[in-house]
Coordinates of C-alpha atoms in Angstrom, one line a residue:
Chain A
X1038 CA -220.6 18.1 171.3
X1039 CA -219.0 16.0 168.9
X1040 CA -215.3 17.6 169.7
X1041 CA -215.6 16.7 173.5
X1042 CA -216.7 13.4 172.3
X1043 CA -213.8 12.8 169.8
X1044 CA -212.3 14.5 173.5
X1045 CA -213.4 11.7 175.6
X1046 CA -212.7 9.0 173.0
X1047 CA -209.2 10.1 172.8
X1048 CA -208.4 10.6 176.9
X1049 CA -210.2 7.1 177.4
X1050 CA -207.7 5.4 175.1
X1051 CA -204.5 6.8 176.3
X1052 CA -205.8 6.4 180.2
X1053 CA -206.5 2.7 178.8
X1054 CA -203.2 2.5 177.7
X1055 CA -201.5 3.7 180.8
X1056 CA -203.4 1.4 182.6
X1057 CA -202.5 -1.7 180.7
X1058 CA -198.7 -0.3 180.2
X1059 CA -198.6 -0.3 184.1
X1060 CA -200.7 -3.9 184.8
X1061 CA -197.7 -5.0 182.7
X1062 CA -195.1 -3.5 184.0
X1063 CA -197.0 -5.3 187.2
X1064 CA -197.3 -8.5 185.9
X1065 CA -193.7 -8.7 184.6
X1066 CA -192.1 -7.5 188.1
X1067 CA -194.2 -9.8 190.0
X1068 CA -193.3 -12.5 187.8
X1069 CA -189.3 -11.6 188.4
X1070 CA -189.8 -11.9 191.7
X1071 CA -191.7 -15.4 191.7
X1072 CA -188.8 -16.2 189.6
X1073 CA -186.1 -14.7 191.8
X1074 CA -187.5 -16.8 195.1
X1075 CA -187.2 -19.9 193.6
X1076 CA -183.6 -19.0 192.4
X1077 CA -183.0 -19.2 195.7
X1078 CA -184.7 -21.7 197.7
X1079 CA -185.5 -25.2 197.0
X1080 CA -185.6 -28.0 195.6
X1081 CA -183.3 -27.2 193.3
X1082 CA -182.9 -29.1 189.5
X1083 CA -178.8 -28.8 188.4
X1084 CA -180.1 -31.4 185.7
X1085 CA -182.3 -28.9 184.4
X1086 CA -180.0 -26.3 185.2
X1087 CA -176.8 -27.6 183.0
X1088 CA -179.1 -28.6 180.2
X1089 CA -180.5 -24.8 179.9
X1090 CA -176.6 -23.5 180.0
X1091 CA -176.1 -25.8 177.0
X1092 CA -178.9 -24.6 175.3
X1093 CA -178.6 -20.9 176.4
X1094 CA -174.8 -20.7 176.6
X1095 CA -173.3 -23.2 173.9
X1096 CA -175.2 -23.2 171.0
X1097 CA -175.9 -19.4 171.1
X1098 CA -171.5 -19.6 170.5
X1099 CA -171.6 -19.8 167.0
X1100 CA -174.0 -17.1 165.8
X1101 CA -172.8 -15.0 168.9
X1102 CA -169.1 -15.5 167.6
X1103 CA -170.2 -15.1 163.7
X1104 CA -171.9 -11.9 164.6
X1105 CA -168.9 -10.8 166.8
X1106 CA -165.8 -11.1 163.9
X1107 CA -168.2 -9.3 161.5
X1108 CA -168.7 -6.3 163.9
X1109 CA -164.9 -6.2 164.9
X1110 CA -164.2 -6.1 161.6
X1111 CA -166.7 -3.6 160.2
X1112 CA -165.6 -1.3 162.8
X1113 CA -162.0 -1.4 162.4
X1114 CA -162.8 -0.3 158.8
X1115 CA -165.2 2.3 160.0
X1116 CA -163.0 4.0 162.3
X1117 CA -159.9 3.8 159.9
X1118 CA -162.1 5.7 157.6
X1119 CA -163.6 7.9 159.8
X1120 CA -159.9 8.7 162.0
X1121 CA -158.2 9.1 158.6
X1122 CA -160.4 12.3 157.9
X1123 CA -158.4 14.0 161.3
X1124 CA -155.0 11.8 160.6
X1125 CA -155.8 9.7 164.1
X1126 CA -155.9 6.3 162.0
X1127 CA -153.9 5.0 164.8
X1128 CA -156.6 4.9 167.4
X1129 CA -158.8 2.1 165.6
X1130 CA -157.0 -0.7 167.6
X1131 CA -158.3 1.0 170.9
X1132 CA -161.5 1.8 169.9
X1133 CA -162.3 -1.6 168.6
X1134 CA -161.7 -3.0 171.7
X1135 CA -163.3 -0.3 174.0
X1136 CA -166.5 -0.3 171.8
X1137 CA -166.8 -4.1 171.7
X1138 CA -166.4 -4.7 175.8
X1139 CA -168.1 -1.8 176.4
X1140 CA -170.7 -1.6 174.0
X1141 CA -171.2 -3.3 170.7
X1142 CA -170.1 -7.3 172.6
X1143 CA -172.9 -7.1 175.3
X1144 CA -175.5 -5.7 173.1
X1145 CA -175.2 -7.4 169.6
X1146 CA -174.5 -10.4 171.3
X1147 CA -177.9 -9.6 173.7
X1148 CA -180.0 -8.8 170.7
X1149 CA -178.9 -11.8 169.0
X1150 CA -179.6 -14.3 171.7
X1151 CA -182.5 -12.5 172.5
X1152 CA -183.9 -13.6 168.9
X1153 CA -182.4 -17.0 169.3
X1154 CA -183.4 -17.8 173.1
X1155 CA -186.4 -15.3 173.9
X1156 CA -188.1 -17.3 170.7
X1157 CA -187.2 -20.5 172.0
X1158 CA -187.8 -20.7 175.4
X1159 CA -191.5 -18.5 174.6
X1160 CA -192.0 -21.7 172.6
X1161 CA -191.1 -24.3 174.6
X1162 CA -193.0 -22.9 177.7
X1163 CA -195.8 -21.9 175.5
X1164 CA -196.3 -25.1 174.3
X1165 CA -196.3 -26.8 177.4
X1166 CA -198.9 -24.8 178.6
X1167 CA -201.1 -25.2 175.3
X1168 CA -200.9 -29.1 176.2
X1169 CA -201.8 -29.0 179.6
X1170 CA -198.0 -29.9 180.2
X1171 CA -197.6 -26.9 183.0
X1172 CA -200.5 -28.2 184.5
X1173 CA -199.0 -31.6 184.3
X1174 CA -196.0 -30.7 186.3
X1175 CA -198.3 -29.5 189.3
X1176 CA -200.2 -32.7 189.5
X1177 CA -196.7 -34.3 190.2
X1178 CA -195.9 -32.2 193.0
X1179 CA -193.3 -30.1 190.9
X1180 CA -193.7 -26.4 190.7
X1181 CA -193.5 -24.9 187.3
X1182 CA -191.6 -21.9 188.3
X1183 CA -188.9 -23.6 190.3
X1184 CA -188.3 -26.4 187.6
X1185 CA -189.2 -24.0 184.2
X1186 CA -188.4 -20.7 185.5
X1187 CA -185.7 -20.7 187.7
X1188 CA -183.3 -22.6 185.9
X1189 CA -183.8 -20.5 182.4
X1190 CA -183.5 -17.3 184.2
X1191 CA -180.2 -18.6 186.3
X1192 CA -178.8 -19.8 183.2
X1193 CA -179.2 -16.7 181.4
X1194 CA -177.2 -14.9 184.1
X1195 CA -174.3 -17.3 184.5
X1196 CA -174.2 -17.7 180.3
X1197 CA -174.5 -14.0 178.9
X1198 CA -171.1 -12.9 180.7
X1199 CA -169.5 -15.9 178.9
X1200 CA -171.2 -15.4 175.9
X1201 CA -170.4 -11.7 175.4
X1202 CA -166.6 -12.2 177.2
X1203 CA -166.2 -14.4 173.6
X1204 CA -167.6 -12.2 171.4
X1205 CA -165.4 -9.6 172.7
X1206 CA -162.3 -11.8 172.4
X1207 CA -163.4 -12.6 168.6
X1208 CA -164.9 -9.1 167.9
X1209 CA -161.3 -7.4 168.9
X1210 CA -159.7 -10.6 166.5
X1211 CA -162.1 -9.5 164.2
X1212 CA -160.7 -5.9 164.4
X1213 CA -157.0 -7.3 164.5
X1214 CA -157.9 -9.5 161.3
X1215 CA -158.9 -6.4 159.3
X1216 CA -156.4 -4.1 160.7
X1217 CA -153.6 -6.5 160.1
X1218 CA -154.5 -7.6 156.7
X1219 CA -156.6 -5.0 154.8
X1220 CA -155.1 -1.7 156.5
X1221 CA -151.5 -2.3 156.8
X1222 CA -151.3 -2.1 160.8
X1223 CA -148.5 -4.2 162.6
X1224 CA -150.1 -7.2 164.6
X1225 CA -148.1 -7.2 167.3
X1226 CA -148.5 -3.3 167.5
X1227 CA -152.2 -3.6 167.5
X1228 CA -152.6 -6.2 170.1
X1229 CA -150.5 -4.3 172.3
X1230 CA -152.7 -0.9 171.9
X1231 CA -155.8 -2.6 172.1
X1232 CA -154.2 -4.5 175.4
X1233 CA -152.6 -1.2 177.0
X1234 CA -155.9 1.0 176.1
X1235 CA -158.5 -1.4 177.8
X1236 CA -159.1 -1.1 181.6
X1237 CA -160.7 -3.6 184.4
X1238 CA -163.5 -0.8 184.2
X1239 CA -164.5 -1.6 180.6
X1240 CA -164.7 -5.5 180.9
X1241 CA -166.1 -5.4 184.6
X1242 CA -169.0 -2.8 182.8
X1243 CA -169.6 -5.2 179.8
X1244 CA -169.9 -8.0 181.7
X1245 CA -172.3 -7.0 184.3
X1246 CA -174.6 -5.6 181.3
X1247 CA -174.5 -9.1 179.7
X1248 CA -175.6 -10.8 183.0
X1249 CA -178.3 -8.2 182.9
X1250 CA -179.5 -8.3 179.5
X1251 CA -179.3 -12.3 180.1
X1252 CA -182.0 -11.9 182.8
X1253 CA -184.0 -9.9 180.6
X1254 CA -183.9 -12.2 177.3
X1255 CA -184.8 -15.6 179.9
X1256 CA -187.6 -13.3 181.8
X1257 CA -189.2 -11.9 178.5
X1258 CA -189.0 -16.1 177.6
X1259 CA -190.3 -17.5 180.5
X1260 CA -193.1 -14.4 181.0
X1261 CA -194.7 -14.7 177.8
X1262 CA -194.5 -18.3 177.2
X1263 CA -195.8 -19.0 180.7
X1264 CA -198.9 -16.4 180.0
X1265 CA -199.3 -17.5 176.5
X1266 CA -202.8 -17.8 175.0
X1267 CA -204.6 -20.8 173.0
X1268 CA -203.8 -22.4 170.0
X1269 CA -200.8 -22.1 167.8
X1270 CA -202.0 -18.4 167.2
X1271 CA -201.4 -17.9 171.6
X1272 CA -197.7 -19.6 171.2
X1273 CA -196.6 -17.7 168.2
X1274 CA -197.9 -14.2 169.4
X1275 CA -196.1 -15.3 172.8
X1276 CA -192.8 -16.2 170.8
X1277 CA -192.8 -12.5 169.0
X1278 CA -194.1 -10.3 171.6
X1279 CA -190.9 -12.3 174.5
X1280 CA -188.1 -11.1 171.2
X1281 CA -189.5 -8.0 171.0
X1282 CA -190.3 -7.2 174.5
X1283 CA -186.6 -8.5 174.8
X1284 CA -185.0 -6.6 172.4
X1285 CA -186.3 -2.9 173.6
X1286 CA -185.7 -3.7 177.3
X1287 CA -181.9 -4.5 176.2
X1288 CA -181.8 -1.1 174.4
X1289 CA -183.7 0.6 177.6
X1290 CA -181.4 -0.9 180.3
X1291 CA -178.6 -0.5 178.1
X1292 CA -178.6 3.6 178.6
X1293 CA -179.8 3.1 181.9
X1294 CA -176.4 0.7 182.9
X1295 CA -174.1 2.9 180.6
X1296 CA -175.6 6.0 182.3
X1297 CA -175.0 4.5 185.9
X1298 CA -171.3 3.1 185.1
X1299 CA -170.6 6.5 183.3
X1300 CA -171.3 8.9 186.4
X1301 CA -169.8 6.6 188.4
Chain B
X386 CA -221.4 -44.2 206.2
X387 CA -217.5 -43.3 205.2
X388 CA -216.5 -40.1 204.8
X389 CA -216.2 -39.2 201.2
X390 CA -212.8 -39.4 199.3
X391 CA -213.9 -36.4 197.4
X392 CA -216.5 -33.6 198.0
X393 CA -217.6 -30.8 196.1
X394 CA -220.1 -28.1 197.7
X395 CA -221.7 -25.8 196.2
X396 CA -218.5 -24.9 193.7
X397 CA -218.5 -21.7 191.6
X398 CA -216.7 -20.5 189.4
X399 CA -216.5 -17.8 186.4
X400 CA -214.1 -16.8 183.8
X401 CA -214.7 -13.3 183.3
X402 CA -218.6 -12.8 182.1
X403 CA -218.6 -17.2 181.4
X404 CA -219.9 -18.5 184.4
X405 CA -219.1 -22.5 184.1
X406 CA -219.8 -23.8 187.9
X407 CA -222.8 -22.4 189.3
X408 CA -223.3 -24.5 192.5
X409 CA -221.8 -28.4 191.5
X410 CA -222.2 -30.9 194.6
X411 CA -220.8 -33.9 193.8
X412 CA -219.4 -36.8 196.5
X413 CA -217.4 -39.4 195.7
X414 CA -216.5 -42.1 198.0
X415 CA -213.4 -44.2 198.7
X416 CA -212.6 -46.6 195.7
X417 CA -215.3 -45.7 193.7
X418 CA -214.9 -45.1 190.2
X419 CA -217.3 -42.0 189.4
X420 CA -217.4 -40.6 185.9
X421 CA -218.6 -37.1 184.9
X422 CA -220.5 -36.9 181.3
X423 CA -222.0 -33.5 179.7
X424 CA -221.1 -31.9 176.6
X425 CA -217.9 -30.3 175.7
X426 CA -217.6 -26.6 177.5
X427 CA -219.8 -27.4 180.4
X428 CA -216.9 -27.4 183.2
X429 CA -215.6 -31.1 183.5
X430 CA -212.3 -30.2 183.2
X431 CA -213.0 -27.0 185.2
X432 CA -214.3 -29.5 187.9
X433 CA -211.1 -31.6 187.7
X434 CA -208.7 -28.8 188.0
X435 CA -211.1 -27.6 191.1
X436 CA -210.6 -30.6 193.2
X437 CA -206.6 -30.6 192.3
X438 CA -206.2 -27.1 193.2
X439 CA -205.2 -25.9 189.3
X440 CA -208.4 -23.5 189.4
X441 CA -209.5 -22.0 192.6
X442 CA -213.5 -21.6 193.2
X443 CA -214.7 -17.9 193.4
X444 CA -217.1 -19.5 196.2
X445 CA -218.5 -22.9 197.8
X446 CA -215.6 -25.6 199.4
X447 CA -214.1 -28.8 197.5
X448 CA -212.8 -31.2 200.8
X449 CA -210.6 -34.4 200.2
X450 CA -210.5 -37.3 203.1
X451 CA -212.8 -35.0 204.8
X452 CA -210.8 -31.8 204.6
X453 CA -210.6 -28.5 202.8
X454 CA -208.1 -28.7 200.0
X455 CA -206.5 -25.1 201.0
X456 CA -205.9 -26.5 204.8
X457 CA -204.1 -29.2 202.9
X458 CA -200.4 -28.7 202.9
X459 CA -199.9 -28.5 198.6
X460 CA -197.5 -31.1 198.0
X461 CA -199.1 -33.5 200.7
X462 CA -202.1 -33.6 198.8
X463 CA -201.0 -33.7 195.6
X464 CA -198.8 -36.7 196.5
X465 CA -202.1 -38.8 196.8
X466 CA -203.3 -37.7 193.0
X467 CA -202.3 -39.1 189.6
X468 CA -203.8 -38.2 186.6
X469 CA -204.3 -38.5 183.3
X470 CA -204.5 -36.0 180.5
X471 CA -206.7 -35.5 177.4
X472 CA -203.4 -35.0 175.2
X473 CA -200.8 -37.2 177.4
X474 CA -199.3 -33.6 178.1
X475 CA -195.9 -35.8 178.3
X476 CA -192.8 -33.9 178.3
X477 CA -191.3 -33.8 175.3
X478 CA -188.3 -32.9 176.1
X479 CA -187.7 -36.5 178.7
X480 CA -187.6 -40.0 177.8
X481 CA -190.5 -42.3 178.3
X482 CA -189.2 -43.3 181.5
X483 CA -188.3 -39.8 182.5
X484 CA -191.7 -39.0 182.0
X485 CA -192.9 -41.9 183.9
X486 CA -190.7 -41.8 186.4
X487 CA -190.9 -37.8 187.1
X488 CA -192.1 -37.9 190.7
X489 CA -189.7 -40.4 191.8
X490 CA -187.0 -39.3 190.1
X491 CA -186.8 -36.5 193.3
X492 CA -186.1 -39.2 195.9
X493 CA -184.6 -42.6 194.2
X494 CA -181.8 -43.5 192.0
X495 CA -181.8 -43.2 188.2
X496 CA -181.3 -47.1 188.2
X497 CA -184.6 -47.6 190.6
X498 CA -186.9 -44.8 188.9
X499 CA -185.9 -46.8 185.5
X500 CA -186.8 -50.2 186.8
X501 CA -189.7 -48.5 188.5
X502 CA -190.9 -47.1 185.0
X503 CA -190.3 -50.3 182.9
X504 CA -192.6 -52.5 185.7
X505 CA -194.8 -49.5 184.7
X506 CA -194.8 -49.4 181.3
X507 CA -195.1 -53.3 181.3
X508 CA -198.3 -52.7 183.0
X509 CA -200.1 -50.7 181.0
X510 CA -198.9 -52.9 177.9
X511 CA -195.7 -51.6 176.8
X512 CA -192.6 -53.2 175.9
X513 CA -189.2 -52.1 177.9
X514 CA -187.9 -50.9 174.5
X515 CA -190.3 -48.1 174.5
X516 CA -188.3 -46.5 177.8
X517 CA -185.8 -45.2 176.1
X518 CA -188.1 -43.1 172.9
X519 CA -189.3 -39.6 173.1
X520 CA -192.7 -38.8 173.2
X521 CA -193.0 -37.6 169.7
X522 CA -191.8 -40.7 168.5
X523 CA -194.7 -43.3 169.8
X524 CA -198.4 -43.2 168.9
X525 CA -201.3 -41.4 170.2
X526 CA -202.7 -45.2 171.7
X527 CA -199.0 -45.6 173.0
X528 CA -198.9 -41.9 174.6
X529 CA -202.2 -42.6 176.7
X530 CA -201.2 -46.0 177.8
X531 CA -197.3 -43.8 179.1
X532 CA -199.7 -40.9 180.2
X533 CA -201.6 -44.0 182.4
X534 CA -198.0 -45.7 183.5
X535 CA -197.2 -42.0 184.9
X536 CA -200.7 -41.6 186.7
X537 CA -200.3 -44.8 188.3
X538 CA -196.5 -44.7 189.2
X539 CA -196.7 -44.0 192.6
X540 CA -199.7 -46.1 193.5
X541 CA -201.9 -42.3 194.3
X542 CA -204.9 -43.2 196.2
X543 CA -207.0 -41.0 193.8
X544 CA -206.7 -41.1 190.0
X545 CA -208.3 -38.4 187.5
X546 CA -208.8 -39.0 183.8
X547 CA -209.5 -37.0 181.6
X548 CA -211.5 -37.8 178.2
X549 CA -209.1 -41.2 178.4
X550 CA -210.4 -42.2 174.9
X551 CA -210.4 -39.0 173.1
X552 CA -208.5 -39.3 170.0
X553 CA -208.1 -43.0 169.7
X554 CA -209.6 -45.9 167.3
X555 CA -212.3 -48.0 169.0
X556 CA -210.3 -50.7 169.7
X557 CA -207.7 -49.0 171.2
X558 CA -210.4 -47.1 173.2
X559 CA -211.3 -50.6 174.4
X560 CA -207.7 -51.2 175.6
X561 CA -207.5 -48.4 177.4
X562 CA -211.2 -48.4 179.0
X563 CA -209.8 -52.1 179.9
X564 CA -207.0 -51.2 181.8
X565 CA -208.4 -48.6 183.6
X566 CA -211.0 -50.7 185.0
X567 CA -208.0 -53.0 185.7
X568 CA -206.0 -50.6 187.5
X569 CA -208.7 -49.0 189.6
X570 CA -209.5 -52.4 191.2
X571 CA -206.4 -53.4 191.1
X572 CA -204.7 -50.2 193.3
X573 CA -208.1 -49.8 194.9
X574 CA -208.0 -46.0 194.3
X575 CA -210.5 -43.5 193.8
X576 CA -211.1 -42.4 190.1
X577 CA -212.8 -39.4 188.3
X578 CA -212.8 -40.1 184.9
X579 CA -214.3 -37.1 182.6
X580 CA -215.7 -37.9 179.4
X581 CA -218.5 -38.1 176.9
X582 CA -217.9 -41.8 175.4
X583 CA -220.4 -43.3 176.7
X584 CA -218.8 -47.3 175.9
X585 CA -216.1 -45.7 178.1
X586 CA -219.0 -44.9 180.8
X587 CA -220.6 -47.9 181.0
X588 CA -217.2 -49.7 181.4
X589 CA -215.1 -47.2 184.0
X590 CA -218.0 -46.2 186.0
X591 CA -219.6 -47.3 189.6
X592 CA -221.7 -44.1 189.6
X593 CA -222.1 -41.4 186.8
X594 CA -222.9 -37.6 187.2
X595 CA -224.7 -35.4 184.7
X596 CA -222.6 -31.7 184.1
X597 CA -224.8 -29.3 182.5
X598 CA -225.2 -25.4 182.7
X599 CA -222.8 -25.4 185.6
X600 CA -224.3 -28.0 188.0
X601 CA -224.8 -31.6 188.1
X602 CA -228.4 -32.2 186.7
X603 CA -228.2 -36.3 187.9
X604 CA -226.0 -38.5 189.9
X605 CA -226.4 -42.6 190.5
X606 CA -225.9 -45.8 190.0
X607 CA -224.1 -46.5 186.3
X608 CA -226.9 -49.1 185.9
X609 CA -229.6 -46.8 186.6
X610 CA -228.3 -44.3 184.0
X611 CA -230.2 -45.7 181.1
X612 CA -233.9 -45.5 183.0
X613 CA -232.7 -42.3 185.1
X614 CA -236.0 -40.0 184.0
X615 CA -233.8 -37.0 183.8
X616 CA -234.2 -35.0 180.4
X617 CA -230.6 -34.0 180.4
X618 CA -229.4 -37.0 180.6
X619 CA -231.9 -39.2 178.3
X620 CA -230.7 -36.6 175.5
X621 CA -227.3 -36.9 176.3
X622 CA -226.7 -41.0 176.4
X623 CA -229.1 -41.2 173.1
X624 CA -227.4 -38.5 171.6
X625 CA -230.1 -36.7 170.1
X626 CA -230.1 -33.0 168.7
X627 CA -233.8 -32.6 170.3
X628 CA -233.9 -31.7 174.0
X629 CA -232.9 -29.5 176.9
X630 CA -229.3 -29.2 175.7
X631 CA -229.0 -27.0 173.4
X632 CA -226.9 -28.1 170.5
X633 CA -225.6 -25.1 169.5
X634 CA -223.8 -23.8 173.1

């Protein structure tokens, strides 16, 4: 008797689970899709639009760029080690750039403006619903989504691709810096493989997973600061649970993308 | 007899197991300035956000100018609304005059909506200077008086408030109690004012209803308030601990 109670105890909590892991799942898509009409239909706000690109786009640069020359160079030291061990020290150059562009650029720079933008805009949107600000914007004719929503999620899209096409540029300096400097390549030589080894493919690839991931980071925002409880306890669990949320649906999509572009 | 600027029938509505309107019937007529007491958690704000379409009743029908709010088309009758928050709930992120100025800012110049917000601001008491600050940087007195400036910018034919005077120092209470007597006459709108300062009831109000439990235990007359009979009420006004309202809730 008590086993198929312990039983029942142990069924109802994953079924409960389920349950909430698909209301979620719900809730989010739904929300996308609110989000995604008024992309496209108006009234329109390109004042509230540029000012989100600023704040997505240009003053992510410097902690996207910082991150970017660390990684190059890291990982031109990592593969010099690594090729050494089968004499192929020659191929860091090309890998460097083929694993920034395709790889490390999108999704170091997406985890790192997901815990600079996710946080943010969970805040900002939080907040404005704690003080009856949302609310606010109703009474003055304004829809919320189409004024908050709409131009965070657009700006995400439009800035990622520029975002992560720098951090490639300075990851692969990064690379050159070390390679160059600390392991005796020749700078033009290295430019030139890491120029001759890279294809439209690779960029094109990286890119459209940055305008992805940049959806995903403004969504996980905008969703949890727009449904975030009372009190500064309600903003700050919104502001964690939008980075986090952010950060495993960048890893998630990120095999899903590089699985589609790889069989394709 | 007129038809009623606002009218609430038999509203419910429950949030989750918390049932806070269980039947309200309130009418309010053109120009009048009605004022909703009860204690804190007994649905004024949930009464508000009925009428303005912010919380949608489970059952019973809220009309404005005679007809159902959801055969209104949204933005039409939201145009005819201004209203004032308990916090301001100005956008940080704008200007004063930004904030002042939102609605218009869809359809005039930035020169006009700025000139439209300083005559604003000037109304409610503030000096053109204060345009230009953020929100965070004036006083809680000074945000009302903006949140009031951006209730009354486009002359709406029905102004809500909401605890006006909660927060500030008696005095500035005063002020602010002042000018929305002021302005009510003055724009000759219709005003709902929420609240449980009762020097700010006996100076907005034409008529005053009683929320309690859900529904509205008394309506009339501001000057019949004090000799009204009803429990709820007499408790309330007096502020006393001993009566039908509980004072732990």
């Amino acid at each position: 008797m008590a086993a198929l109670s312990v039983l029942h105890g142990f069924v109802a909590g994953v079924g409960a689970t389920v349950l909430g892991f698909c209301q979620a799942i719900g809730a989010v898509t739904l929300f996308a899709l609110r989000g995604l009409l008024a992309i496209v239909t108006p009234p329109w706000y390109p004042r509230e639009l540029l000012r989100q690109i600023m704040k997505i786009g240009y003053y992510s640069l410097p902690v996207v760029g910082l991150t970017a020359v660390a990684t190059g160079g890291v990982l031109a030291l990592q593969i010099y080690i690594g090729g050494s061990r089968f004499n192929a020290e020659s191929v860091v150059a090309s890998i460097v750039a083929i694993g920034m562009v395709r790889e490390l650029g999108p999704v170091l720079g997406g985890l790192v403006v997901a815990g600079r933008v996710s946080a943010a805009i969970a805040a900002e949107i939080g907040t404005m619903r704690v003080t009856e600000q949302i609310d606010a914007l109703t009474t003055l004719s304004t829809n919320p989504f189409k004024y908050l929503v709409a131009p965070r999620l657009l700006a995400g899209v439009l800035t990622m691709p520029i975002l992560v096409a720098v951090a490639d540029t300075i990851g692969i300096m990064g690379g050159w810096l070390v390679g160059a400097n600390r392991l005796g390549f020749n700078p033009e030589t290295y430019i030139r493989n890491t120029v001759d080894f890279l294809t439209f493919g690779d960029i094109a690839s990286g890119l459209v997973k940055a305008a992805v991931f940049g959806f995903i980071i403004t969504l996980m925002g905008c969703f949890h600061g727009y449904n975030s409880g009372r009190g500064a306890q309600g903003v700050g669990r919104a502001t964690t649970n939008a980075v986090v949320s952010a950060m495993v649906l960048i890893l998630a999509f990120d095999y899903l993308l590089t699985e589609l572009f790889f069989s394709t | 007899m007129s038809t009623p600027k606002i009218e609430m029938q038999d509203v419910h509505k429950r949030f989750g197991s918390n049932r806070v309107l269980r039947g309200v019937d309130l009418s309010v007529a053109p120009s009048e300035s009605m004022v909703i007491i009860g204690g804190s958690g007994t649905g004024k704000s949930v009464t508000i956000k009925s009428v303005l379409g912010l919380v949608t009743p489970d059952k019973g029908s809220v009309l404005v100018d005679g007809k159902d709010v959801r055969k209104w088309k949204r933005e039409t009758l939201l145009d005819k609304f201004g209203m004032l928050f308990q916090g301001g709930a100005l956008f940080d992120s704008l200007k004063v005059w930004e904030n002042v100025a939102f609605r218009a800012l869809r359809s005039k110049s930035t020169e006009e909506c700025r000139e439209l917000a300083i005559e604003k601001l000037r109304r409610v008491g503030l000096k053109p200077e204060t345009a230009d600050q953020l929100p965070a940087e004036l006083s809680g007195g000074m945000q009302k008086r903006v949140g009031l400036a951006r209730a009354i910018a486009t002359s709406p034919e029905i102004i809500f408030f909401d605890e006006p005077t909660t927060g500030l120092d008696p005095i500035m209470s005063d002020v602010i109690n002042d000018l929305i007597r002021e302005l009510v006459v003055e724009l000759k709108c219709t005003a709902m004012t929420i609240t449980h300062d009762m020097t700010s009831v006996r100076k907005i109000a034409d008529r005053v209803a009683m929320l309690h439990d859900g529904v509205i235990q008394w309506t009339g007359p501001v000057g019949d308030m004090d000799a009204s009979g009803n429990p709820y009420v007499e408790q309330f006004i007096n502020g006393r601990a001993d009566g039908p309202i509980e004072a732990v809730r």
